[in-house]
Amino acid sequence: MNNDPKNDPKSTDRPSDLKPSRLTPGDILRVGAVGLVARRARVVLSALGIAIGIATMVAVVGLSESSRADLMARLDRLGTNLLTAEADDDGTGRPVKLPKNAVAMVERIGPVRHATATADVDARVRRSALVPEERTAGVTTQAARLDLLSALGGEVAKGGWLTEAGERLPTTVLGAVAADRLGITRTGETIMMNDVRVVVVGILEPIELVPTLDRVALVGFPAAERYFGFDGHPTTVFERSTDASVEDVRAVLARSINPGSQAGIKVSRPSDALAAKAATDEGLTTLMLGLGAVALLVGGVGVANTMVISVLERRQEIGLRRSLGATRGAIRLQFLTESLLLSGLGGVTGALLGATATYGFARAQGWTTVVPPWALAGGLAATLLIGVLAGLYPAIRASRLHPTVALHAA
Amino acid sequence: MTRLPVIELRDATKAYPGGVHALRGVNLTVAEGELLAVVGPSGSGKSTMLNVMGTLDRPTSGTVKVAGYDVSELSDARLSALRARHIGFVFQHFHLAAGRDAVDNVADGLLYAGVPLKERRARARQALAGVRLDHRFAHTPNELSGGEKQRVAIARALVGEPRLLLADEPTGALDTASGEIVMELLHELNASGTTVCVITHDHAIADSLPRRVRFKDGEIVSDSRSTPLTGDARR
Ligand SMILES: Nc1ncnc2c1ncn2[C@@H]1O[C@H](COP(=O)(O)OP(=O)(O)OP(=O)(O)O)[C@@H](O)[C@H]1O
Ligand SMILES: [Mg+2]
């Protein structure tokens, strides 16, 4: 519409023609950014509060999700269908012995697909004959069946596992921690078990499901009987069943091993320990989220403060804009947009920082990075909410400034 | 010659809280195309009247008509639209946005009239050329002299081609030479048809304008016209 105002005012201009024009979204953003561009240092500082809050929350959620995802992946890989039955005491303090044929009895339980065992062996481990007998380096001896490694999903780091021939000879495979404590880095070295010189034929990777095995020197059952006076009774029976029947097997395991006195047998599920770790982390996650929320709140107060000051400082600009034809609504929108941009800037920076921190930390831990989209969306939503809350009051104040008063002071 | 009134004040009064009567029954009609000076001692109500004429303020009583609209009948939003389309302001202290160049400052004069950005900037350049600042497009206010700043402010006021231009001591912060350029521009603008109303303390400036309205204690004490000059002689 070409309205040359100088032509015929009375016939063309009715009050109904005086509809205020709406600003385009682009103009709204541009006008909202004017105040930010002019005060960069202040903008950075007040956006920083929001950024720290959002970064904390995103990183906390990201790290806990990454660690949980990693745990789930590990559980998936290791399986949750492993149960152990361990000889305990019978309640009066007397140690219980599992029967020699415990493994065979467990294998007889229907859903059990695989059973194996270890046994405590009374053989003191020393690095060499020169070390006095009392100093055992914190490594104990256990007898292991040949199928133990595959049942636990363990891996050999160096050398090999016990063999058909090796399980009868004075040879040992060391757990990762045991090798470390004894200072063994290569296979072929010898250690002393009681007075027997034993050759290290292999060193294991850490066994995630049963970390106690990391601290032992494993020998074959036959060798244990032959060299260390071992009586052949297993101490711990391991079994894997189908996933669906784990609870059923758990219910009958002790009874199957020792129909007479199941009291002294402790049944447990090693994967539960890993799963419990995820639960303990949750408390910490909640605490950190709370801290992030406090930071966010402080950031929001910072933004509100900045906006109040901004309105006070820019009374003349507000008066000028009113004289140029800005409606109260346009002024309100300008300051609300400014507040939203300010907190949005903090939010986006914070989300990037949080995601980067998650990525860096997860990589260092060897996890795959998981930054859940809902955390980012939640952070953004929180940011926008803070922007509105922090900006509303200053924006309303700005819009209520009387144009002449605003223009007054020079 | 009967020209349409652009401003009509009828018994306009303005009382501020605290018992200050800044306007005490002002009657004034300004016709389309007039160029008038408003003079009077400090505190006599000149700025108050200019704000009322510019719809930045409402009178306490009396009627005010601007561009044919009765101000009392218009909502705040419609008054804003009236200012956006029909009224330009020039202030003693320029009120330019620091950190934004001349073109952007002038283009803001069209922001609230619903003109798209590209057109705003194009028309801003034209307006700056009109005040002979086409070599200062990219300069920010603190890279401009006082006179240049006021010319930018004038360009911002006229970029929307307002029917009415209200200037409150536009030369008050300027040296004589800069003040002369500013007045020259206002004369040119008036010659092209815009109604211009200038508050001034400068007698030489007031005497050079065709109509002078004198204020004292919130009242008009004299309203004199020079013999009309021809358009040529005015330059
Ligand atoms: N917002 C206000 N609140 C109260 N009193 C005011 C306000 N604005 C102006 N006044 C008073 O109204 C009177 C007229 O003021 P106005 O600004 O119109 O004077 P002026 O003629 O423009 O003076 P000057 O030449 O010094 O600019 C003065 O006494 C002033 O103190
Ligand atoms: Mg004044």
XYZ file of C-alpha atoms and ligand atoms in Angstrom:
677
model
C 0.000 0.000 0.000
C 1.477 3.307 -1.030
C 0.182 5.708 1.543
C 1.610 9.091 0.948
C 0.558 10.725 4.176
C 0.511 14.153 2.657
C -2.461 13.390 0.464
C -5.937 13.866 1.730
C -5.559 12.943 5.373
C -9.182 12.927 6.402
C -10.464 10.452 3.883
C -7.650 7.878 4.036
C -6.687 7.927 7.698
C -9.296 6.498 9.997
C -8.291 5.228 13.415
C -8.778 1.730 12.075
C -5.920 2.358 9.633
C -3.577 2.946 12.516
C -2.787 -0.665 13.127
C 0.699 -1.024 14.570
C 2.903 -3.089 12.275
C 4.231 -6.331 13.600
C 7.953 -6.901 13.529
C 9.107 -9.853 11.478
C 10.827 -12.685 13.383
C 14.125 -11.580 11.885
C 13.620 -8.039 13.159
C 12.620 -9.305 16.588
C 15.861 -11.258 16.822
C 17.917 -8.389 15.469
C 16.432 -5.866 17.878
C 16.769 -8.336 20.749
C 20.450 -8.792 19.925
C 21.221 -5.057 19.804
C 21.626 -4.798 23.538
C 23.816 -7.897 23.692
C 26.201 -6.871 20.940
C 26.835 -3.564 22.668
C 27.796 -5.153 26.020
C 29.800 -8.231 25.206
C 31.757 -8.676 28.424
C 28.615 -8.500 30.510
C 26.829 -10.874 28.161
C 29.605 -13.442 28.403
C 29.710 -13.236 32.183
C 26.003 -13.548 32.735
C 25.638 -16.297 30.128
C 28.470 -18.117 31.897
C 26.315 -18.904 34.917
C 23.713 -20.583 32.745
C 26.443 -22.315 30.756
C 27.995 -23.809 33.876
C 24.645 -25.060 35.106
C 23.645 -26.621 31.804
C 27.134 -28.045 31.231
C 27.080 -29.696 34.648
C 23.688 -31.226 34.096
C 24.409 -32.424 30.571
C 27.780 -33.844 31.598
C 26.343 -35.567 34.662
C 23.533 -37.138 32.690
C 25.858 -37.935 29.795
C 28.475 -39.558 32.021
C 25.998 -41.586 34.003
C 24.298 -42.722 30.814
C 27.631 -43.509 29.178
C 28.787 -45.478 32.170
C 25.473 -47.283 32.422
C 25.560 -48.080 28.723
C 29.064 -49.414 29.152
C 27.990 -51.495 32.137
C 25.039 -52.867 30.218
C 27.299 -53.726 27.309
C 29.687 -55.471 29.699
C 26.892 -57.370 31.386
C 25.623 -58.312 27.975
C 29.029 -59.592 26.982
C 29.746 -61.355 30.270
C 26.265 -62.732 30.667
C 24.084 -62.607 33.753
C 23.496 -66.345 33.837
C 26.527 -67.283 35.921
C 25.882 -68.519 39.466
C 28.477 -69.512 42.046
C 28.061 -71.871 44.961
C 30.736 -71.363 47.547
C 31.680 -73.373 50.593
C 31.003 -71.294 53.669
C 30.861 -72.245 57.315
C 27.863 -74.109 58.610
C 26.736 -71.405 60.994
C 28.658 -72.728 63.990
C 32.007 -71.699 62.534
C 33.026 -75.079 61.157
C 34.043 -74.881 57.488
C 31.896 -76.901 55.123
C 33.378 -78.999 52.395
C 31.658 -79.417 49.070
C 31.501 -83.024 47.889
C 34.105 -84.089 45.393
C 31.446 -84.781 42.798
C 29.749 -81.362 43.217
C 30.302 -80.381 39.591
C 28.709 -83.551 38.310
C 25.730 -83.039 40.611
C 25.240 -79.474 39.424
C 25.440 -80.588 35.826
C 22.538 -82.901 36.554
C 20.217 -79.898 37.193
C 18.051 -79.586 34.043
C 18.681 -76.052 32.738
C 22.384 -76.087 33.675
C 24.479 -76.086 30.551
C 27.909 -75.913 32.026
C 29.496 -76.354 35.437
C 33.058 -76.084 36.652
C 34.922 -75.476 39.890
C 37.896 -74.053 41.748
C 39.296 -75.109 45.054
C 41.443 -73.484 47.712
C 44.835 -75.143 47.877
C 47.112 -74.835 50.880
C 50.255 -73.784 49.092
C 52.165 -70.653 49.978
C 53.281 -68.659 46.976
C 56.660 -66.956 46.941
C 58.613 -65.271 44.182
C 61.607 -67.520 44.751
C 63.210 -69.858 47.229
C 65.228 -66.912 48.589
C 62.087 -65.249 49.958
C 61.258 -66.407 53.482
C 58.150 -68.606 53.717
C 56.227 -66.085 55.807
C 56.226 -63.538 53.016
C 53.618 -64.668 50.561
C 53.102 -61.513 48.487
C 49.353 -61.717 49.043
C 48.857 -64.345 46.384
C 47.002 -67.574 47.169
C 46.812 -70.827 45.292
C 43.684 -72.314 43.816
C 43.081 -75.404 41.772
C 41.085 -74.854 38.611
C 39.349 -77.177 36.214
C 40.383 -76.848 32.602
C 37.018 -75.483 31.496
C 37.067 -72.645 34.090
C 38.408 -70.017 31.708
C 35.766 -70.533 29.033
C 32.977 -70.707 31.626
C 33.943 -67.317 33.050
C 34.666 -65.729 29.673
C 38.224 -64.980 30.804
C 41.094 -64.214 28.487
C 44.790 -65.056 28.549
C 47.041 -62.013 28.368
C 50.320 -63.844 27.961
C 51.300 -67.456 27.348
C 48.502 -70.004 27.511
C 45.879 -71.652 29.753
C 46.361 -74.938 31.583
C 46.459 -77.935 29.265
C 45.589 -81.619 29.659
C 49.234 -82.340 30.216
C 49.994 -79.175 32.149
C 47.342 -79.729 34.776
C 49.311 -82.683 36.073
C 52.645 -80.829 36.157
C 53.932 -78.113 38.457
C 52.760 -75.321 36.173
C 50.606 -72.353 37.020
C 48.583 -69.614 35.360
C 48.600 -66.326 37.259
C 45.753 -63.873 37.672
C 46.493 -60.359 36.518
C 46.976 -58.924 40.011
C 48.907 -61.961 41.194
C 51.390 -61.610 38.343
C 51.754 -57.967 39.169
C 52.368 -58.621 42.872
C 54.938 -61.288 42.129
C 56.614 -59.123 39.538
C 56.166 -61.674 36.766
C 55.938 -60.134 33.344
C 56.865 -63.096 31.131
C 55.885 -66.724 31.028
C 58.558 -69.305 31.582
C 59.627 -67.791 34.894
C 59.326 -69.892 38.026
C 57.812 -69.219 41.408
C 57.761 -71.238 44.598
C 54.603 -72.901 45.907
C 55.516 -74.339 49.303
C 58.796 -75.960 48.348
C 57.871 -76.810 44.788
C 59.301 -74.816 41.929
C 56.407 -74.068 39.585
C 56.635 -72.723 36.023
C 54.367 -69.827 35.040
C 52.819 -70.845 31.730
C 50.292 -68.067 31.419
C 49.057 -64.733 32.767
C 45.366 -63.857 32.632
C 43.572 -60.645 31.761
C 41.458 -59.382 34.665
C 38.332 -61.520 35.019
C 35.512 -59.014 35.353
C 32.866 -61.315 36.752
C 35.053 -62.897 39.433
C 37.739 -60.385 40.390
C 38.910 -62.593 43.298
C 40.515 -64.876 40.713
C 42.810 -62.010 39.673
C 44.758 -62.456 42.900
C 45.452 -66.197 42.717
C 47.867 -68.595 41.121
C 45.903 -71.370 39.409
C 47.088 -74.941 39.156
C 45.410 -78.055 37.831
C 43.404 -80.294 40.193
C 45.701 -83.299 39.597
C 48.820 -81.231 40.200
C 47.347 -79.801 43.390
C 46.643 -83.292 44.708
C 50.025 -84.597 43.691
C 52.284 -81.756 44.890
C 50.352 -79.909 47.609
C 48.349 -82.562 49.419
C 45.040 -81.210 48.126
C 42.076 -83.433 49.074
C 40.080 -82.914 45.858
C 37.105 -81.089 47.403
C 36.074 -78.035 45.330
C 35.545 -74.741 47.162
C 33.517 -72.901 44.566
C 31.272 -74.321 41.859
C 30.493 -72.116 38.852
C 27.562 -72.873 36.588
C 25.867 -71.271 33.606
C 22.276 -72.011 32.725
C 19.811 -70.571 30.240
C 18.998 -66.927 31.030
C 15.372 -67.671 31.793
C 16.086 -70.338 34.387
C 18.682 -68.518 36.495
C 16.258 -68.031 39.382
C 15.063 -71.630 39.246
C 18.605 -72.920 39.348
C 19.498 -70.538 42.157
C 16.664 -72.015 44.205
C 17.945 -75.584 43.953
C 21.679 -75.122 43.574
C 22.769 -75.531 47.172
C 20.430 -78.457 47.726
C 21.738 -80.222 44.627
C 25.343 -79.882 45.659
C 24.899 -81.092 49.183
C 21.470 -82.588 49.860
C 22.430 -83.050 53.515
C 23.644 -79.639 54.699
C 22.849 -76.842 52.331
C 23.343 -74.367 55.178
C 27.060 -73.961 54.574
C 26.756 -73.138 50.888
C 26.594 -69.551 49.727
C 24.978 -69.051 46.330
C 25.522 -65.766 44.516
C 25.316 -64.199 41.121
C 28.559 -62.340 40.272
C 26.860 -60.072 37.719
C 24.754 -58.631 40.550
C 27.818 -56.860 41.875
C 28.285 -55.066 38.576
C 24.617 -54.157 38.369
C 24.755 -52.829 41.931
C 27.522 -50.470 40.899
C 25.117 -48.765 38.523
C 22.717 -48.241 41.397
C 25.335 -46.711 43.707
C 26.313 -44.279 40.937
C 22.750 -43.051 40.812
C 22.986 -41.349 44.196
C 26.022 -39.408 43.072
C 24.298 -38.520 39.816
C 21.347 -37.087 41.709
C 23.650 -35.029 43.886
C 25.508 -33.649 40.879
C 22.250 -32.887 39.114
C 21.187 -30.933 42.178
C 24.426 -28.954 42.071
C 23.843 -28.271 38.379
C 20.345 -27.058 39.155
C 21.699 -24.679 41.780
C 24.241 -23.337 39.295
C 21.435 -22.911 36.784
C 19.325 -21.041 39.310
C 22.207 -18.732 40.161
C 22.749 -18.234 36.438
C 19.091 -17.332 36.044
C 19.356 -14.753 38.817
C 22.422 -13.380 37.033
C 20.485 -13.021 33.796
C 17.598 -11.327 35.590
C 20.025 -8.947 37.248
C 21.681 -8.140 33.935
C 18.310 -7.487 32.368
C 17.149 -5.178 35.160
C 20.354 -3.168 34.849
C 20.056 -3.173 31.085
C 16.568 -1.679 31.271
C 17.699 1.002 33.717
C 20.637 1.946 31.528
C 18.632 2.036 28.356
C 15.743 4.255 29.341
C 16.680 6.700 26.621
C 16.816 3.996 24.000
C 13.397 2.859 25.138
C 12.029 6.416 24.927
C 13.563 6.846 21.508
C 12.045 3.610 20.243
C 8.679 4.663 21.581
C 9.042 7.964 19.718
C 9.900 6.017 16.572
C 6.599 4.193 16.975
C 7.400 1.115 19.063
C 4.365 -0.106 20.956
C 4.620 -1.219 24.560
C 4.344 -4.765 23.255
C 7.305 -4.233 20.938
C 9.435 -2.975 23.846
C 8.364 -5.893 25.997
C 9.178 -8.322 23.219
C 12.557 -6.723 22.657
C 13.697 -7.227 26.225
C 12.156 -10.649 26.495
C 13.987 -11.662 23.329
C 17.180 -10.222 24.719
C 16.780 -12.262 27.894
C 15.999 -15.386 25.906
C 19.012 -14.863 23.665
C 21.193 -14.301 26.703
C 20.135 -17.450 28.494
C 19.950 -19.345 25.195
C 23.544 -18.409 24.519
C 24.481 -19.800 27.928
C 22.382 -22.900 27.342
C 23.861 -23.749 23.960
C 27.396 -23.102 25.206
C 26.695 -25.210 28.270
C 25.232 -28.064 26.245
C 28.283 -28.052 23.975
C 30.643 -27.933 26.957
C 28.736 -30.700 28.703
C 28.692 -32.910 25.625
C 32.396 -32.290 25.035
C 33.225 -33.085 28.646
C 31.186 -36.266 28.401
C 32.955 -37.243 25.200
C 36.387 -36.562 26.655
C 35.751 -38.404 29.896
C 33.988 -41.329 28.238
C 36.865 -41.702 25.814
C 39.362 -41.698 28.623
C 37.340 -44.485 30.277
C 37.052 -46.394 27.017
C 33.270 -46.003 26.969
C 31.173 -45.085 24.016
C 29.794 -41.572 24.496
C 26.101 -41.407 25.205
C 24.569 -37.912 25.452
C 20.843 -38.568 25.596
C 18.820 -36.206 23.385
C 16.349 -35.749 26.222
C 19.116 -34.265 28.361
C 19.931 -31.735 25.650
C 16.260 -30.996 25.048
C 15.695 -30.680 28.797
C 18.649 -28.333 29.121
C 17.343 -26.194 26.288
C 13.850 -26.135 27.756
C 15.248 -25.145 31.168
C 17.241 -22.405 29.483
C 14.228 -20.992 27.680
C 12.161 -21.132 30.839
C 14.862 -19.260 32.728
C 15.107 -16.740 29.895
C 11.393 -16.025 30.117
C 11.295 -15.925 33.916
C 14.373 -13.734 34.163
C 13.276 -11.430 31.357
C 9.591 -11.023 32.069
C 9.778 -8.573 34.934
C 12.447 -6.319 33.366
C 10.604 -6.442 30.038
C 7.337 -5.381 31.620
C 9.104 -2.599 33.457
C 10.691 -1.430 30.231
C 7.355 -1.404 28.424
C 5.753 0.647 31.179
C 8.354 3.380 31.100
C 6.748 6.612 30.046
C 8.341 7.719 26.771
C 8.915 11.311 27.864
C 10.444 10.263 31.161
C 12.652 7.829 29.319
C 13.854 10.543 26.964
C 14.321 13.112 29.695
C 17.745 12.523 31.168
C 20.490 13.498 28.809
C -5.400 29.758 1.358
C -7.024 27.152 3.609
C -4.707 24.384 4.454
C -5.667 21.453 6.625
C -4.525 21.618 10.227
C -1.917 19.059 11.152
C -1.990 19.957 14.823
C -4.871 21.387 16.773
C -4.604 22.041 20.501
C -7.819 23.217 22.198
C -7.550 24.378 25.811
C -4.815 21.836 26.362
C -3.527 21.668 29.908
C -0.890 19.492 31.472
C -0.440 19.136 35.170
C 2.331 17.028 36.619
C 1.936 15.358 39.949
C 3.170 17.717 42.600
C 1.103 20.632 41.340
C 3.244 21.738 38.406
C 1.032 23.166 35.682
C 3.262 22.889 32.660
C 0.490 23.854 30.213
C -2.371 26.116 31.216
C -4.887 26.100 28.407
C -2.976 26.168 25.163
C -4.766 26.872 21.875
C -2.687 26.367 18.804
C -3.364 25.329 15.247
C -0.546 24.384 12.948
C -1.440 23.981 9.328
C 0.009 21.587 6.795
C 3.326 22.842 5.528
C 4.016 25.391 8.233
C 7.427 26.000 9.781
C 7.204 27.419 13.241
C 9.491 28.255 16.094
C 8.481 27.762 19.702
C 10.349 30.060 22.045
C 10.154 31.008 25.684
C 12.054 30.851 28.953
C 13.238 27.675 30.481
C 10.516 25.737 32.241
C 7.751 27.533 30.382
C 6.302 24.316 28.956
C 7.734 24.154 25.452
C 8.939 20.563 25.650
C 5.761 19.541 27.372
C 3.725 20.923 24.497
C 5.985 19.279 21.928
C 5.538 15.907 23.659
C 1.792 16.405 23.656
C 1.840 17.314 19.970
C 3.978 14.277 19.278
C 1.563 12.018 21.197
C 4.356 10.966 23.567
C 2.221 12.424 26.301
C -1.474 13.029 26.756
C -2.894 16.352 27.940
C -4.527 16.491 31.357
C -7.507 18.207 29.774
C -8.460 19.742 26.459
C -8.358 18.176 23.040
C -5.385 17.410 20.873
C -5.741 16.484 17.243
C -2.766 15.308 15.266
C -3.005 14.588 11.572
C -6.761 14.598 11.929
C -6.905 12.094 14.786
C -8.280 12.986 18.166
C -5.535 11.685 20.416
C -7.903 10.913 23.278
C -9.724 8.406 21.071
C -6.640 6.376 20.253
C -5.169 3.545 22.259
C -1.514 3.562 23.179
C -0.810 1.076 20.399
C -2.551 3.220 17.784
C -0.722 6.304 18.996
C 2.490 4.349 18.498
C 1.419 3.561 14.951
C 0.585 7.234 14.413
C 4.101 8.177 15.499
C 5.615 5.441 13.368
C 3.922 6.706 10.233
C 3.299 10.395 10.586
C 5.585 11.991 13.165
C 9.339 12.424 13.244
C 11.295 13.613 16.282
C 14.647 15.319 16.598
C 16.105 15.782 20.069
C 18.746 18.055 21.479
C 20.911 15.097 22.440
C 20.463 13.108 19.232
C 19.727 9.768 20.955
C 21.664 7.699 18.453
C 22.432 4.062 19.188
C 26.118 3.771 20.084
C 27.985 1.079 18.226
C 25.611 1.010 15.289
C 26.512 2.731 12.057
C 24.708 5.695 10.540
C 22.721 3.568 8.099
C 21.400 1.285 10.835
C 20.566 4.228 13.075
C 18.578 5.863 10.317
C 16.976 2.600 9.211
C 15.516 2.241 12.716
C 13.295 5.176 11.805
C 11.336 2.733 9.629
C 11.528 -0.302 11.904
C 8.141 0.150 13.524
C 6.402 1.136 10.301
C 6.586 -2.399 8.942
C 9.217 -1.767 6.274
C 11.424 -4.765 5.394
C 15.112 -4.577 6.308
C 16.499 -4.204 2.797
C 14.170 -1.375 1.990
C 14.863 0.243 5.351
C 18.573 0.282 4.612
C 18.111 1.536 1.055
C 15.871 4.353 2.184
C 18.248 5.125 5.054
C 21.057 5.654 2.554
C 18.855 7.980 0.549
C 17.924 9.903 3.671
C 21.589 10.182 4.683
C 22.379 11.461 1.211
C 19.549 13.948 1.739
C 21.321 15.359 4.795
C 24.578 15.263 2.832
C 26.159 12.454 4.813
C 26.592 9.959 1.979
C 30.289 9.723 2.938
C 29.475 8.624 6.500
C 27.297 5.546 5.987
C 29.476 3.173 7.972
C 30.432 5.568 10.747
C 29.241 4.926 14.271
C 28.076 7.877 16.417
C 31.380 8.239 18.223
C 33.094 8.619 14.862
C 30.845 11.564 13.989
C 30.924 15.234 14.995
C 28.015 16.713 16.923
C 26.646 18.366 13.795
C 26.926 15.123 11.856
C 25.190 13.239 14.639
C 22.292 15.637 14.540
C 22.103 15.241 10.760
C 21.937 11.472 11.238
C 19.139 12.031 13.754
C 17.331 14.265 11.247
C 17.730 11.610 8.577
C 16.230 9.088 10.992
C 13.289 11.413 11.623
C 12.598 12.081 7.966
C 13.313 8.637 6.498
C 9.689 7.660 7.106
C 8.502 10.791 5.286
C 6.485 12.010 8.251
C 3.833 14.626 7.824
C 5.066 16.335 10.967
C 8.587 16.877 12.250
C 9.042 17.962 15.861
C 12.453 19.202 16.939
C 13.267 20.025 20.582
C 16.256 22.365 20.576
C 17.930 20.581 17.658
C 20.774 23.093 17.613
C 21.070 23.366 21.390
C 24.154 21.162 21.582
C 25.764 22.412 18.389
C 28.095 25.241 17.390
C 26.725 27.994 15.165
C 27.978 26.570 11.886
C 26.557 23.094 12.564
C 23.353 24.691 13.784
C 23.032 26.558 10.506
C 23.352 23.359 8.503
C 20.696 21.715 10.654
C 18.323 24.658 10.170
C 19.040 24.623 6.457
C 17.996 20.970 6.356
C 14.801 21.713 8.268
C 14.004 24.486 5.793
C 14.533 22.089 2.900
C 12.320 19.524 4.504
C 9.631 22.130 5.041
C 9.954 23.265 1.445
C 9.128 19.732 0.349
C 5.865 19.906 2.293
C 6.599 18.643 5.782
C 5.200 20.565 8.708
C 8.094 21.456 11.020
C 7.937 22.647 14.589
C 11.193 23.733 16.246
C 11.801 24.640 19.873
C 14.731 26.970 20.132
C 16.475 29.339 22.506
C 18.337 30.958 19.631
C 16.768 34.300 18.702
C 18.478 34.443 15.342
C 17.024 31.075 14.432
C 13.593 31.970 15.741
C 13.559 35.234 13.825
C 14.461 33.447 10.617
C 11.348 31.263 10.763
C 8.009 32.359 9.288
C 6.012 31.806 12.489
C 6.975 32.215 16.123
C 5.004 31.034 19.112
C 6.140 32.455 22.431
C 5.547 30.644 25.690
C 5.509 31.897 29.234
C 4.395 29.961 32.303
C 2.532 27.339 30.313
C 0.686 29.786 28.134
C 1.135 31.195 24.654
C 1.828 34.884 25.057
C 2.359 35.716 21.397
C 1.993 34.108 18.011
C 3.479 36.126 15.190
C 3.980 35.525 11.513
C 6.473 37.139 9.235
C 5.276 38.289 5.858
C 5.200 35.099 3.845
C 8.350 34.602 1.859
C 8.427 32.957 -1.486
C 9.907 29.537 -1.693
C 12.940 30.944 -3.518
C 13.676 33.589 -0.962
C 13.568 31.116 1.847
C 16.638 29.307 0.670
N 7.925 14.589 34.225
C 7.726 15.749 34.892
N 7.280 15.696 36.147
C 7.056 16.860 36.837
N 7.275 18.041 36.343
C 7.721 18.164 35.097
C 7.975 17.000 34.301
N 8.417 17.403 33.102
C 8.448 18.764 33.147
N 8.020 19.207 34.325
C 7.883 20.612 34.723
O 7.038 21.238 33.807
C 7.492 22.523 33.522
C 7.675 22.691 32.021
O 8.730 21.878 31.607
P 9.262 21.796 30.126
O 10.254 20.726 30.053
O 8.088 21.720 29.217
O 9.962 23.210 29.989
P 10.725 23.811 28.737
O 9.993 25.003 28.315
O 10.952 22.774 27.716
O 12.082 24.231 29.390
P 13.558 24.174 28.765
O 13.656 25.318 27.847
O 14.451 24.337 29.948
O 13.705 22.874 28.092
C 8.751 22.718 34.299
O 8.460 23.464 35.455
C 9.191 21.354 34.660
O 9.852 21.346 35.891
Mg 12.617 21.695 26.968
